[in-house]
Short mmCIF file of C-alpha atoms in Angstrom, two decimals:
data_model
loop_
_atom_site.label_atom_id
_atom_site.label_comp_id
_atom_site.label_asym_id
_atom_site.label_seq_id
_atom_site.Cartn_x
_atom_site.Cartn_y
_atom_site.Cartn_z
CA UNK A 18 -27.96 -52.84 -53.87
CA UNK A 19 -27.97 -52.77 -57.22
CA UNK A 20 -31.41 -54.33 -59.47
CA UNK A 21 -30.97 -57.61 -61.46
CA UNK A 22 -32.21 -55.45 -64.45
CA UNK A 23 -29.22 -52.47 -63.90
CA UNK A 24 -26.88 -55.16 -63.37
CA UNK A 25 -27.65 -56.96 -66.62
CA UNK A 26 -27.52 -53.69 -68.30
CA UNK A 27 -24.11 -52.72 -66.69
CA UNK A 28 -23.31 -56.54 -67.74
CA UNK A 29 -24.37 -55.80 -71.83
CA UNK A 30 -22.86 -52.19 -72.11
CA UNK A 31 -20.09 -53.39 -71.10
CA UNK A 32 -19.53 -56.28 -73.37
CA UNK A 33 -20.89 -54.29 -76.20
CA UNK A 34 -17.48 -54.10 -78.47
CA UNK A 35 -16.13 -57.09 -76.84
CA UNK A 36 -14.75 -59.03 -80.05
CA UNK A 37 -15.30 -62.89 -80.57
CA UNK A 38 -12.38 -65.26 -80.36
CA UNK A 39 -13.49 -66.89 -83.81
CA UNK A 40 -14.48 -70.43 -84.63
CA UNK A 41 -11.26 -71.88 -84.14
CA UNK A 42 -10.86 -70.67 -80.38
CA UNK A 43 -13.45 -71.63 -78.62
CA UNK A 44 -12.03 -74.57 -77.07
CA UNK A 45 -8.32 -75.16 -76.13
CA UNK A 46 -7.35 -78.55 -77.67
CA UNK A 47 -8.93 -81.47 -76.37
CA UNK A 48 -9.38 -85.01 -77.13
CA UNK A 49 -13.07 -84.11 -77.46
CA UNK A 50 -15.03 -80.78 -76.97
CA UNK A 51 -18.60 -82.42 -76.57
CA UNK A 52 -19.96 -79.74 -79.05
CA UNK A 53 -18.76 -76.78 -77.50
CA UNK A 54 -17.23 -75.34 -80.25
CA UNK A 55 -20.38 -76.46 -82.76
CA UNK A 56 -22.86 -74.72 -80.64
CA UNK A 57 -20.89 -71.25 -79.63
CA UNK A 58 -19.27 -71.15 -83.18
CA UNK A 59 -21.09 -67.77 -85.14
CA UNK A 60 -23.15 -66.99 -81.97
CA UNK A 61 -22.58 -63.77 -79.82
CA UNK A 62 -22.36 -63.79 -76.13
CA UNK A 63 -25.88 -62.56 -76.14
CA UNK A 64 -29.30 -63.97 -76.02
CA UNK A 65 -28.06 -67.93 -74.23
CA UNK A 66 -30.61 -69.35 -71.99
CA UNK A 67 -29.84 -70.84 -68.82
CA UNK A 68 -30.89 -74.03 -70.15
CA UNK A 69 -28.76 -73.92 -73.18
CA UNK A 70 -25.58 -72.75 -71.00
CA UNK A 71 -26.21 -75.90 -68.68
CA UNK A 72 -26.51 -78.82 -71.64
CA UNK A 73 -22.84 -77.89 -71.89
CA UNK A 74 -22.24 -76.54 -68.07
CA UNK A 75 -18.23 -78.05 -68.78
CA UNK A 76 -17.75 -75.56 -71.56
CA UNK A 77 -15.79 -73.02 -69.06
CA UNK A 78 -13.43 -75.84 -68.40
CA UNK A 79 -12.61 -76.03 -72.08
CA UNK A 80 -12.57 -72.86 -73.26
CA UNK A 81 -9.84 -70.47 -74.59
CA UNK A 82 -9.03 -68.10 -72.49
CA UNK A 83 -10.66 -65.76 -75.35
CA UNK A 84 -13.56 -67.44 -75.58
CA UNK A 85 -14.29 -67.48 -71.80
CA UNK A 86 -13.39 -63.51 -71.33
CA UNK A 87 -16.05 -63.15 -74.33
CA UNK A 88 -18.99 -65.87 -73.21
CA UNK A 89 -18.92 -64.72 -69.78
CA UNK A 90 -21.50 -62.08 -69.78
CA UNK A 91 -23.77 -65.64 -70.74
CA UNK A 92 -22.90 -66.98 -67.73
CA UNK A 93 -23.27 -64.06 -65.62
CA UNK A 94 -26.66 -62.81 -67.72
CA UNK A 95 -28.18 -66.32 -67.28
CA UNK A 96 -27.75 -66.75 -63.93
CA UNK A 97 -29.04 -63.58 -63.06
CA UNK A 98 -32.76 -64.30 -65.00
CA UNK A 99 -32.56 -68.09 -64.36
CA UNK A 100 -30.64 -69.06 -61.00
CA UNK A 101 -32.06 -72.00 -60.38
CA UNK A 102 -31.46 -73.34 -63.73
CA UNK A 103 -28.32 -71.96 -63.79
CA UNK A 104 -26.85 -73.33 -60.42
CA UNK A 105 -23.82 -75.74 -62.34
CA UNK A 106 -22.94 -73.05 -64.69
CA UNK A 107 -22.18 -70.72 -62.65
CA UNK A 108 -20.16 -73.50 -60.10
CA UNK A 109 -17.89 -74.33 -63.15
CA UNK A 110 -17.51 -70.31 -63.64
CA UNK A 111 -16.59 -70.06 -59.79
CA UNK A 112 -14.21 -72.59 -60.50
CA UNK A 113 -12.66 -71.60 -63.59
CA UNK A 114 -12.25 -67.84 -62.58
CA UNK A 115 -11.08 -69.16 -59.09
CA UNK A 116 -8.54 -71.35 -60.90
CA UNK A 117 -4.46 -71.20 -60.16
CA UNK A 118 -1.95 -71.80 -62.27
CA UNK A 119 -0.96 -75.56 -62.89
CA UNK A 120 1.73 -76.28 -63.88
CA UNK A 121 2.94 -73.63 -65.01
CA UNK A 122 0.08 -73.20 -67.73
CA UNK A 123 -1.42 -69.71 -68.19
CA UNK A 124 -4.92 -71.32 -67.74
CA UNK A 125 -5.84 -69.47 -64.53
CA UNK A 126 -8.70 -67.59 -63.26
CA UNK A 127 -6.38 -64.63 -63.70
CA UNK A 128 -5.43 -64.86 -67.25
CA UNK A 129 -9.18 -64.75 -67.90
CA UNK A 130 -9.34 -61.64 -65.64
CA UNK A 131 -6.48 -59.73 -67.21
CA UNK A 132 -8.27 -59.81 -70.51
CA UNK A 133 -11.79 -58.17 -69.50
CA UNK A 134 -11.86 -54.17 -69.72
CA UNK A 135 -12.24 -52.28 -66.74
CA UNK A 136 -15.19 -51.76 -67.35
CA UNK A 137 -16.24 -55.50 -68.00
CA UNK A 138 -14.14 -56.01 -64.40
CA UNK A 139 -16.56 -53.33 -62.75
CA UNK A 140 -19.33 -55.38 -64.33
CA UNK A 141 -17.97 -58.47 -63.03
CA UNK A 142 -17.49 -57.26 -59.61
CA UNK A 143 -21.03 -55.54 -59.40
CA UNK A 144 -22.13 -58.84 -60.44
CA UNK A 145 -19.91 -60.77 -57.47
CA UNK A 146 -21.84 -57.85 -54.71
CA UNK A 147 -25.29 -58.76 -56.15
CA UNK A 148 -24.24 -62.90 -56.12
CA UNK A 149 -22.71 -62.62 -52.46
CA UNK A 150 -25.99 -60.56 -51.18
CA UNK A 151 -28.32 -63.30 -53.02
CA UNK A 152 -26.35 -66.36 -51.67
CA UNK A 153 -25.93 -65.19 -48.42
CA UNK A 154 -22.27 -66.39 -47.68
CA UNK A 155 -22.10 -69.32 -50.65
CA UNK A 156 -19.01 -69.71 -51.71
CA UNK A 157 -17.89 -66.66 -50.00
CA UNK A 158 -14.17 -67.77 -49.79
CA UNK A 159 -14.09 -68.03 -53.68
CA UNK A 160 -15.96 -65.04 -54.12
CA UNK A 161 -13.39 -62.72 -52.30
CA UNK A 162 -10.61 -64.77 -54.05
CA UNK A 163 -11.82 -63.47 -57.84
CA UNK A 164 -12.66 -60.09 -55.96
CA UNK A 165 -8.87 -59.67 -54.99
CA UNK A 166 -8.20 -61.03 -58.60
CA UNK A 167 -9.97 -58.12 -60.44
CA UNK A 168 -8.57 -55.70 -57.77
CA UNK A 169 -5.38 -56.59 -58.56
CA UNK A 170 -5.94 -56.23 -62.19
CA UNK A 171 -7.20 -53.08 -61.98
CA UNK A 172 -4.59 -51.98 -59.82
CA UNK A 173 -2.28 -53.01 -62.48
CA UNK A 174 -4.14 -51.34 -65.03
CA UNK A 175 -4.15 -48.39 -63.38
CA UNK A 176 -0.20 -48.35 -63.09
CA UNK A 177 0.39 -49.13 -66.54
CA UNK A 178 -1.76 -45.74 -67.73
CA UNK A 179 -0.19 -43.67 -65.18
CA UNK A 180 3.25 -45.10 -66.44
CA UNK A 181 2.64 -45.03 -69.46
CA UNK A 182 5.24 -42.27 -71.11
CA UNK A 183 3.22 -39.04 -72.70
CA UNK A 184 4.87 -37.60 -76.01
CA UNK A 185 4.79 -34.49 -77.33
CA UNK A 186 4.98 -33.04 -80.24
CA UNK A 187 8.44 -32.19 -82.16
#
C-alpha cells in the first residue's frame, strides 16, 4: 500500500502542466454559483485546505467539466491530509465522478474522466486503492463504478495510440 505522502506526490506530478479552465469556466451556468467562481478564479489547484474546499463542498456540482478535471487534485490532496474535515467534499466528488448522463447532457462522471491524462487517471486510481483500504468497504459500490470508468478510459486511450496511423517521410 502505497504512503499518503507518495500518493500526494503521484497526485501533484501528475497535475503539474494541467492547464486552468480560466475565470469564465469555473462554473457551468447557474442561477447562482454561491462564490465558486470568486474564490477558485486566479488560484491553482494547489495549496486548498480542507476547510476552504468544504465552505463550498457544492462546488463539484457546479463546475465545468474543465474546472472539475483541473480542481480535483484539491479534493483528492485535501482529503488525504484532512479526512475528517474533508468527509462532504469528497461525498460530492463520489457523486459527481459517479454521475450518469441525464438527459442526455455530457455532465457525467465520465466526461470528467475522459479529460484527465493517464497519468492523472493512474493518480486517481492509486488514490481510489488508498481510499477503499482506509474506508474499509465505504462506498465500495461507487468506488468500483469510477474504477471501471477510468479503466475504460484508458482502454480507450490505449486504442486510439495504437490506431493512430504512423507517417513517414516522402
Amino acid at each position: 500500500m502505497q504512503t499518503a505522502s507518495d500518493l500526494i506526490a503521484m497526485i501533484r506530478s501528475a497535475w503539474t502542466d494541467a492547464q486552468p479552465p480560466g475565470d469564465g469556466n469555473i462554473s457551468r451556468h447557474t442561477y447562482d454559483d454561491e462564490g465558486v467562481t470568486a474564490y477558485f478564479s486566479g488560484k491553482t489547484w494547489d495549496a486548498h485546505t480542507a476547510r476552504q474546499l468544504r465552505i463550498l463542498d457544492f462546488a463539484p456540482g457546479i463546475f465545468t467539466k474543465a474546472a472539475f478535471a483541473y480542481y480535483l487534485p484539491a479534493y483528492l490532496i485535501a482529503d488525504i491530509v484532512d479526512p475528517e474535515t474533508s468527509d462532504t467534499n469528497m461525498e460530492r466528488v463520489v457523486y459527481w465522478l459517479d454521475r450518469d448522463n441525464v438527459r442526455g447532457q455530457a455532465d457525467d462522471g465520465q466526461s470528467v474522466i475522459d479529460r484527465l491524462t493517464a497519468s492523472q487517471r493512474s493518480a486517481l486510481s492509486r488514490y481510489i486503492s488508498f481510499i477503499r483500504h482506509r474506508e474499509q468497504g465505504f462506498h465500495d459500490e461507487l468506488w468500483e463504478k469510477i474504477a471501471r470508468r477510468l479503466d475504460e478510459a484508458d482502454t480507450c486511450s490505449h486504442a486510439i495510440l495504437v490506431r493512430a496511423p504512423v507517417r513517414r517521410g516522402a
